[in-house]
C-alpha cells in the first residue's frame, strides 16, 4: 500500500498512535521498529498529510535497496515483506477507513454544490447526484449485493454510476473495478465498485467527466 492510498482512504487516530508507541514531534508522529534480528530498523513518520517509511542499517545509513521498486526474491524482498507487515499492523491499530461514499458526497458538494437526494423511501441508501440548475442526474450511488455484479462474495457493496462516452466505457470495463451500468443504460453509463480498489482521485475524475457530459447535453 503506497502513501497516497493511505492518505486517501484512512484517517489516523492520535491516541492509538501514542498507545502503539509513536512519539509526537509537533504535528508529526514517529516510531522506529527493528527488523531482521536487529540488523536494520524502519522509521515511520506520520501526520495528516504524511505517511513516510525509511529503512536504515544499524550504522544509521539508509538501506538503499529498499527503495528499488519491483524487487523479486532475495534479502531485500524479505525486508520489504517485513515492512509491509508492520505497515498493515499500524493501519489496523492506529487508523480507521474513510467512507468512500462520504468522500464522494463531500467532493460533489464542495465542487458542484450538489446535495445528495434520497428519493426512494424503500431504498434509503440510494443517493442521486443532480445538476443544480437542470436537476439532471450525473451520478447515482447505490448499495447492492456483490452477486448482482457476478462477484462471488457475500454481503453488499456501494457502487457509483456515472456517465461517459461509449468508447471510454468499453475501455474501462474489466468486471473487477468497473462494470456495465447496473439498472441504467449500459452504453452511456458505467458502474464503479466503491470498495477501495479504485483510487478516489480516479473516481473524482470520472464524476467530473460525467458532470461535464450531462451539462453539455
CSV table of N, CA and C in Angstrom, one decimal, residues 11-136:
chain,number,residue,atom,x,y,z
A,11,UNK,N,-7.9,7.6,8.0
A,11,UNK,CA,-7.5,8.8,8.9
A,11,UNK,C,-6.9,8.2,10.1
A,12,UNK,N,-5.9,9.0,10.6
A,12,UNK,CA,-5.1,8.5,11.8
A,12,UNK,C,-5.9,8.8,13.1
A,13,UNK,N,-5.6,8.0,14.1
A,13,UNK,CA,-6.2,8.3,15.4
A,13,UNK,C,-5.0,8.5,16.4
A,14,UNK,N,-4.9,9.8,16.8
A,14,UNK,CA,-3.7,10.2,17.6
A,14,UNK,C,-3.5,9.4,18.8
A,15,UNK,N,-4.6,9.1,19.6
A,15,UNK,CA,-4.4,8.3,20.8
A,15,UNK,C,-3.9,6.9,20.5
A,16,UNK,N,-4.4,6.3,19.4
A,16,UNK,CA,-4.0,5.0,19.1
A,16,UNK,C,-2.5,5.0,18.7
A,17,UNK,N,-2.1,6.0,18.0
A,17,UNK,CA,-0.7,6.1,17.6
A,17,UNK,C,0.2,6.1,18.8
A,18,UNK,N,-0.1,7.0,19.8
A,18,UNK,CA,0.6,7.1,21.1
A,18,UNK,C,0.6,5.7,21.8
A,19,UNK,N,-0.5,5.1,21.9
A,19,UNK,CA,-0.6,3.8,22.5
A,19,UNK,C,0.2,2.7,21.8
A,20,UNK,N,0.3,2.8,20.5
A,20,UNK,CA,1.1,1.9,19.8
A,20,UNK,C,2.6,2.1,20.1
A,21,UNK,N,3.0,3.3,20.4
A,21,UNK,CA,4.4,3.5,20.7
A,21,UNK,C,5.0,4.7,19.9
A,22,UNK,N,4.2,5.4,19.1
A,22,UNK,CA,4.7,6.6,18.4
A,22,UNK,C,5.0,7.8,19.4
A,23,UNK,N,6.0,8.5,19.1
A,23,UNK,CA,6.3,9.7,19.8
A,23,UNK,C,5.9,10.9,19.0
A,24,UNK,N,5.4,11.9,19.7
A,24,UNK,CA,4.9,13.1,18.9
A,24,UNK,C,6.0,14.2,18.9
A,25,UNK,N,6.2,14.7,17.7
A,25,UNK,CA,7.1,15.8,17.5
A,25,UNK,C,6.4,16.9,16.7
A,26,UNK,N,5.9,17.9,17.4
A,26,UNK,CA,5.0,18.9,16.8
A,26,UNK,C,3.7,18.2,16.2
A,27,UNK,N,3.5,18.2,14.9
A,27,UNK,CA,2.4,17.6,14.3
A,27,UNK,C,2.7,16.2,13.7
A,28,UNK,N,4.0,15.8,14.0
A,28,UNK,CA,4.5,14.5,13.4
A,28,UNK,C,4.6,13.4,14.4
A,29,UNK,N,4.2,12.2,14.1
A,29,UNK,CA,4.3,11.1,15.0
A,29,UNK,C,5.3,10.1,14.4
A,30,UNK,N,6.3,9.7,15.2
A,30,UNK,CA,7.4,8.9,14.8
A,30,UNK,C,7.6,7.7,15.6
A,31,UNK,N,7.9,6.5,15.0
A,31,UNK,CA,8.2,5.3,15.7
A,31,UNK,C,9.3,4.6,14.9
A,32,UNK,N,10.2,3.9,15.6
A,32,UNK,CA,11.2,3.1,14.9
A,32,UNK,C,11.0,1.6,15.4
A,33,UNK,N,11.1,0.7,14.4
A,33,UNK,CA,10.9,-0.7,14.7
A,33,UNK,C,12.0,-1.5,14.1
A,34,UNK,N,12.6,-2.4,14.9
A,34,UNK,CA,13.7,-3.2,14.5
A,34,UNK,C,13.3,-4.3,13.5
A,35,UNK,N,14.2,-4.6,12.6
A,35,UNK,CA,14.0,-5.6,11.5
A,35,UNK,C,15.1,-6.6,11.5
A,36,UNK,N,14.8,-7.8,11.1
A,36,UNK,CA,15.8,-8.9,10.8
A,36,UNK,C,16.8,-9.0,11.9
A,37,UNK,N,16.4,-9.5,13.0
A,37,UNK,CA,17.4,-9.7,14.1
A,37,UNK,C,18.2,-8.5,14.4
A,38,UNK,N,17.6,-7.3,14.4
A,38,UNK,CA,18.3,-6.1,14.8
A,38,UNK,C,19.4,-5.6,13.8
A,39,UNK,N,19.4,-6.2,12.6
A,39,UNK,CA,20.3,-5.7,11.6
A,39,UNK,C,19.9,-4.4,10.9
A,40,UNK,N,18.6,-4.2,11.0
A,40,UNK,CA,18.0,-3.0,10.3
A,40,UNK,C,16.9,-2.4,11.2
A,41,UNK,N,16.5,-1.2,10.9
A,41,UNK,CA,15.3,-0.7,11.6
A,41,UNK,C,14.5,0.2,10.6
A,42,UNK,N,13.2,0.2,10.8
A,42,UNK,CA,12.3,1.0,9.9
A,42,UNK,C,11.8,2.2,10.8
A,43,UNK,N,11.8,3.4,10.2
A,43,UNK,CA,11.2,4.6,10.8
A,43,UNK,C,10.0,5.0,10.1
A,44,UNK,N,8.9,5.1,10.9
A,44,UNK,CA,7.6,5.5,10.3
A,44,UNK,C,7.4,6.9,10.8
A,45,UNK,N,7.1,7.8,9.9
A,45,UNK,CA,6.7,9.2,10.2
A,45,UNK,C,5.3,9.5,9.6
A,46,UNK,N,4.4,9.9,10.5
A,46,UNK,CA,3.0,10.0,10.2
A,46,UNK,C,2.4,11.3,10.6
A,47,UNK,N,1.6,12.0,9.7
A,47,UNK,CA,0.8,13.1,10.1
A,47,UNK,C,-0.4,13.1,9.2
A,48,UNK,N,-1.2,14.1,9.3
A,48,UNK,CA,-2.4,14.1,8.4
A,48,UNK,C,-2.1,14.2,7.0
A,49,UNK,N,-0.9,14.7,6.6
A,49,UNK,CA,-0.5,14.8,5.2
A,49,UNK,C,0.8,14.0,4.9
A,50,UNK,N,1.1,13.2,5.8
A,50,UNK,CA,2.4,12.5,5.6
A,50,UNK,C,2.3,11.0,6.1
A,51,UNK,N,2.8,10.1,5.3
A,51,UNK,CA,3.0,8.7,5.7
A,51,UNK,C,4.3,8.2,5.1
A,52,UNK,N,5.4,8.4,5.8
A,52,UNK,CA,6.7,8.1,5.2
A,52,UNK,C,7.3,6.9,5.9
A,53,UNK,N,8.0,6.1,5.2
A,53,UNK,CA,8.7,4.9,5.8
A,53,UNK,C,10.2,4.9,5.2
A,54,UNK,N,11.1,4.9,6.1
A,54,UNK,CA,12.5,4.8,5.7
A,54,UNK,C,13.1,3.5,6.4
A,55,UNK,N,14.1,2.9,5.8
A,55,UNK,CA,14.7,1.7,6.4
A,55,UNK,C,16.2,2.0,6.5
A,56,UNK,N,16.8,1.8,7.6
A,56,UNK,CA,18.2,2.1,7.9
A,56,UNK,C,18.9,0.8,8.3
A,57,UNK,N,20.2,0.8,8.0
A,57,UNK,CA,21.1,-0.2,8.6
A,57,UNK,C,21.4,0.3,10.1
A,58,UNK,N,22.0,-0.6,10.9
A,58,UNK,CA,22.2,-0.2,12.3
A,58,UNK,C,23.3,0.9,12.4
A,59,UNK,N,24.1,1.2,11.4
A,59,UNK,CA,25.0,2.3,11.5
A,59,UNK,C,24.4,3.6,11.1
A,60,UNK,N,23.1,3.6,10.9
A,60,UNK,CA,22.4,4.9,10.5
A,60,UNK,C,22.3,5.2,9.1
A,61,UNK,N,22.9,4.4,8.2
A,61,UNK,CA,22.9,4.6,6.8
A,61,UNK,C,21.6,4.1,6.2
A,62,UNK,N,21.0,4.8,5.3
A,62,UNK,CA,19.8,4.3,4.6
A,62,UNK,C,20.1,3.0,3.9
A,63,UNK,N,19.2,2.0,4.0
A,63,UNK,CA,19.3,0.8,3.2
A,63,UNK,C,18.7,1.0,1.8
A,64,UNK,N,19.6,1.5,0.9
A,64,UNK,CA,19.1,1.9,-0.4
A,64,UNK,C,18.3,0.9,-1.2
A,65,UNK,N,18.7,-0.4,-1.2
A,65,UNK,CA,17.9,-1.4,-2.0
A,65,UNK,C,16.4,-1.4,-1.6
A,66,UNK,N,16.1,-1.0,-0.4
A,66,UNK,CA,14.7,-0.9,0.0
A,66,UNK,C,13.8,0.0,-0.9
A,67,UNK,N,14.5,1.0,-1.5
A,67,UNK,CA,13.7,2.0,-2.3
A,67,UNK,C,13.6,1.6,-3.8
A,68,UNK,N,14.2,0.5,-4.1
A,68,UNK,CA,14.1,0.0,-5.5
A,68,UNK,C,12.8,-0.7,-5.7
A,69,UNK,N,12.0,-0.3,-6.7
A,69,UNK,CA,10.7,-0.9,-6.9
A,69,UNK,C,10.8,-2.3,-7.6
A,70,UNK,N,9.8,-3.1,-7.5
A,70,UNK,CA,9.7,-4.4,-8.2
A,70,UNK,C,10.8,-5.3,-7.9
A,71,UNK,N,11.3,-5.3,-6.6
A,71,UNK,CA,12.3,-6.3,-6.2
A,71,UNK,C,11.6,-7.7,-6.0
A,72,UNK,N,12.2,-8.7,-6.6
A,72,UNK,CA,11.6,-10.1,-6.5
A,72,UNK,C,12.7,-11.0,-5.9
A,73,UNK,N,12.3,-11.6,-4.8
A,73,UNK,CA,13.2,-12.5,-4.1
A,73,UNK,C,14.3,-11.9,-3.4
A,74,UNK,N,15.2,-12.7,-2.7
A,74,UNK,CA,16.4,-12.2,-2.1
A,74,UNK,C,16.1,-11.5,-0.8
A,75,UNK,N,17.2,-11.0,-0.2
A,75,UNK,CA,17.2,-10.4,1.1
A,75,UNK,C,16.3,-9.1,1.2
A,76,UNK,N,16.5,-8.3,0.1
A,76,UNK,CA,15.7,-7.0,0.1
A,76,UNK,C,14.2,-7.3,0.1
A,77,UNK,N,13.8,-8.3,-0.6
A,77,UNK,CA,12.4,-8.7,-0.7
A,77,UNK,C,11.9,-9.1,0.7
A,78,UNK,N,12.7,-9.7,1.5
A,78,UNK,CA,12.3,-10.1,2.8
A,78,UNK,C,12.1,-8.9,3.7
A,79,UNK,N,13.0,-7.9,3.5
A,79,UNK,CA,12.9,-6.7,4.3
A,79,UNK,C,11.6,-6.0,3.9
A,80,UNK,N,11.3,-5.9,2.6
A,80,UNK,CA,10.1,-5.2,2.2
A,80,UNK,C,8.8,-5.9,2.7
A,81,UNK,N,8.9,-7.3,2.8
A,81,UNK,CA,7.7,-8.0,3.3
A,81,UNK,C,7.5,-7.7,4.8
A,82,UNK,N,8.6,-7.6,5.5
A,82,UNK,CA,8.5,-7.3,7.0
A,82,UNK,C,8.0,-5.9,7.2
A,83,UNK,N,8.4,-4.9,6.4
A,83,UNK,CA,8.0,-3.5,6.5
A,83,UNK,C,6.5,-3.5,6.1
A,84,UNK,N,6.1,-4.2,5.1
A,84,UNK,CA,4.7,-4.3,4.7
A,84,UNK,C,3.8,-4.8,5.8
A,85,UNK,N,4.3,-5.8,6.5
A,85,UNK,CA,3.6,-6.4,7.6
A,85,UNK,C,3.4,-5.4,8.7
A,86,UNK,N,4.5,-4.7,9.0
A,86,UNK,CA,4.4,-3.6,10.0
A,86,UNK,C,3.4,-2.5,9.7
A,87,UNK,N,3.4,-2.2,8.4
A,87,UNK,CA,2.5,-1.1,7.9
A,87,UNK,C,1.1,-1.6,8.1
A,88,UNK,N,0.8,-2.8,7.7
A,88,UNK,CA,-0.6,-3.3,7.9
A,88,UNK,C,-1.0,-3.3,9.4
A,89,UNK,N,0.0,-3.7,10.2
A,89,UNK,CA,-0.3,-3.7,11.7
A,89,UNK,C,-0.6,-2.3,12.2
A,90,UNK,N,0.2,-1.3,11.7
A,90,UNK,CA,0.0,0.1,12.1
A,90,UNK,C,-1.4,0.6,11.6
A,91,UNK,N,-1.7,0.3,10.4
A,91,UNK,CA,-3.0,0.7,9.9
A,91,UNK,C,-4.2,0.1,10.7
A,92,UNK,N,-4.1,-1.2,11.0
A,92,UNK,CA,-5.2,-1.8,11.8
A,92,UNK,C,-5.3,-1.3,13.2
A,93,UNK,N,-4.1,-0.9,13.8
A,93,UNK,CA,-4.1,-0.5,15.2
A,93,UNK,C,-4.4,1.0,15.3
A,94,UNK,N,-4.0,1.8,14.3
A,94,UNK,CA,-3.9,3.3,14.6
A,94,UNK,C,-4.8,4.1,13.6
A,95,UNK,N,-5.4,3.5,12.6
A,95,UNK,CA,-6.1,4.2,11.6
A,95,UNK,C,-7.5,3.6,11.4
A,96,UNK,N,-8.4,4.4,10.9
A,96,UNK,CA,-9.8,4.0,10.5
A,96,UNK,C,-10.0,4.3,9.1
A,97,UNK,N,-10.7,3.4,8.4
A,97,UNK,CA,-11.0,3.7,6.9
A,97,UNK,C,-12.0,4.9,6.8
A,98,UNK,N,-11.8,5.7,5.8
A,98,UNK,CA,-12.7,6.8,5.4
A,98,UNK,C,-13.8,6.2,4.5
A,99,UNK,N,-15.0,6.5,4.8
A,99,UNK,CA,-16.1,6.1,3.9
A,99,UNK,C,-16.0,6.7,2.5
A,100,UNK,N,-15.9,5.9,1.5
A,100,UNK,CA,-15.7,6.4,0.2
A,100,UNK,C,-17.0,7.2,-0.2
A,101,UNK,N,-18.2,6.6,0.2
A,101,UNK,CA,-19.4,7.3,-0.1
A,101,UNK,C,-19.4,8.7,0.5
A,102,UNK,N,-18.9,8.9,1.7
A,102,UNK,CA,-18.9,10.2,2.3
A,102,UNK,C,-17.9,11.1,1.6
A,103,UNK,N,-16.8,10.6,1.1
A,103,UNK,CA,-15.8,11.4,0.4
A,103,UNK,C,-16.4,11.9,-0.9
A,104,UNK,N,-17.1,11.0,-1.6
A,104,UNK,CA,-17.8,11.4,-2.8
A,104,UNK,C,-18.8,12.5,-2.6
A,105,UNK,N,-19.6,12.4,-1.6
A,105,UNK,CA,-20.7,13.3,-1.3
A,105,UNK,C,-20.1,14.7,-0.9
A,106,UNK,N,-19.0,14.6,-0.2
A,106,UNK,CA,-18.3,15.9,0.2
A,106,UNK,C,-17.7,16.5,-1.0
A,107,UNK,N,-17.1,15.7,-1.9
A,107,UNK,CA,-16.4,16.3,-3.1
A,107,UNK,C,-17.5,17.0,-4.0
A,108,UNK,N,-18.6,16.4,-4.3
A,108,UNK,CA,-19.6,17.0,-5.2
A,108,UNK,C,-20.2,18.2,-4.6
A,109,UNK,N,-20.4,18.1,-3.2
A,109,UNK,CA,-21.0,19.3,-2.6
A,109,UNK,C,-20.0,20.5,-2.6
A,110,UNK,N,-18.7,20.2,-2.4
A,110,UNK,CA,-17.8,21.3,-2.4
A,110,UNK,C,-17.6,21.9,-3.8
A,111,UNK,N,-17.5,21.0,-4.8
A,111,UNK,CA,-17.2,21.4,-6.2
A,111,UNK,C,-18.4,21.9,-7.0
A,112,UNK,N,-19.6,21.2,-6.8
A,112,UNK,CA,-20.7,21.5,-7.6
A,112,UNK,C,-22.0,21.9,-6.8
A,113,UNK,N,-21.8,22.1,-5.5
A,113,UNK,CA,-22.9,22.4,-4.6
A,113,UNK,C,-24.0,21.4,-4.7
A,114,UNK,N,-23.7,20.2,-5.0
A,114,UNK,CA,-24.6,19.1,-5.1
A,114,UNK,C,-25.0,18.5,-3.7
A,115,UNK,N,-26.3,18.6,-3.4
A,115,UNK,CA,-26.8,17.9,-2.2
A,115,UNK,C,-27.4,16.6,-2.6
A,116,UNK,N,-26.9,15.5,-2.1
A,116,UNK,CA,-27.4,14.2,-2.4
A,116,UNK,C,-28.9,14.1,-2.2
A,117,UNK,N,-29.6,13.5,-3.1
A,117,UNK,CA,-31.1,13.3,-2.9
A,117,UNK,C,-31.4,11.8,-2.7
A,118,UNK,N,-32.2,11.5,-1.8
A,118,UNK,CA,-32.6,10.1,-1.5
A,118,UNK,C,-34.1,10.0,-1.8
A,119,UNK,N,-34.4,9.7,-3.0
A,119,UNK,CA,-35.8,9.8,-3.5
A,119,UNK,C,-36.7,8.6,-3.2
A,120,UNK,N,-36.1,7.4,-2.8
A,120,UNK,CA,-36.8,6.2,-2.7
A,120,UNK,C,-36.9,5.8,-1.2
A,121,UNK,N,-38.1,5.9,-0.6
A,121,UNK,CA,-38.3,5.5,0.8
A,121,UNK,C,-38.0,4.1,1.1
A,122,UNK,N,-38.2,3.2,0.1
A,122,UNK,CA,-38.0,1.8,0.3
A,122,UNK,C,-36.5,1.5,0.1
A,123,UNK,N,-35.7,2.4,-0.4
A,123,UNK,CA,-34.3,2.2,-0.6
A,123,UNK,C,-33.5,3.4,-0.1
A,124,UNK,N,-33.5,3.6,1.2
A,124,UNK,CA,-32.9,4.8,1.8
A,124,UNK,C,-31.4,5.0,1.5
A,125,UNK,N,-30.7,3.9,1.1
A,125,UNK,CA,-29.3,4.1,0.8
A,125,UNK,C,-28.9,4.7,-0.5
A,126,UNK,N,-29.9,4.7,-1.5
A,126,UNK,CA,-29.6,5.1,-2.8
A,126,UNK,C,-29.7,6.6,-2.9
A,127,UNK,N,-28.6,7.2,-3.4
A,127,UNK,CA,-28.5,8.7,-3.5
A,127,UNK,C,-28.2,9.1,-4.9
A,128,UNK,N,-29.0,10.1,-5.4
A,128,UNK,CA,-28.8,10.6,-6.7
A,128,UNK,C,-28.0,11.9,-6.6
A,129,UNK,N,-27.2,12.2,-7.6
A,129,UNK,CA,-26.4,13.4,-7.7
A,129,UNK,C,-26.9,14.1,-9.0
A,130,UNK,N,-27.4,15.4,-8.7
A,130,UNK,CA,-28.1,16.1,-9.8
A,130,UNK,C,-27.4,17.4,-10.1
A,131,UNK,N,-27.4,17.8,-11.4
A,131,UNK,CA,-27.0,19.2,-11.7
A,131,UNK,C,-27.9,20.2,-11.0
A,132,UNK,N,-27.3,21.2,-10.4
A,132,UNK,CA,-28.1,22.1,-9.6
A,132,UNK,C,-29.2,22.8,-10.4
A,133,UNK,N,-28.9,23.3,-11.6
A,133,UNK,CA,-29.8,24.1,-12.4
A,133,UNK,C,-30.9,23.2,-13.1
A,134,UNK,N,-30.4,22.1,-13.7
A,134,UNK,CA,-31.3,21.3,-14.5
A,134,UNK,C,-32.0,20.1,-13.8
A,135,UNK,N,-31.4,19.7,-12.7
A,135,UNK,CA,-31.9,18.6,-11.9
A,135,UNK,C,-31.6,17.3,-12.6
A,136,UNK,N,-30.8,17.3,-13.6
A,136,UNK,CA,-30.5,16.0,-14.3
A,136,UNK,C,-29.4,15.2,-13.6
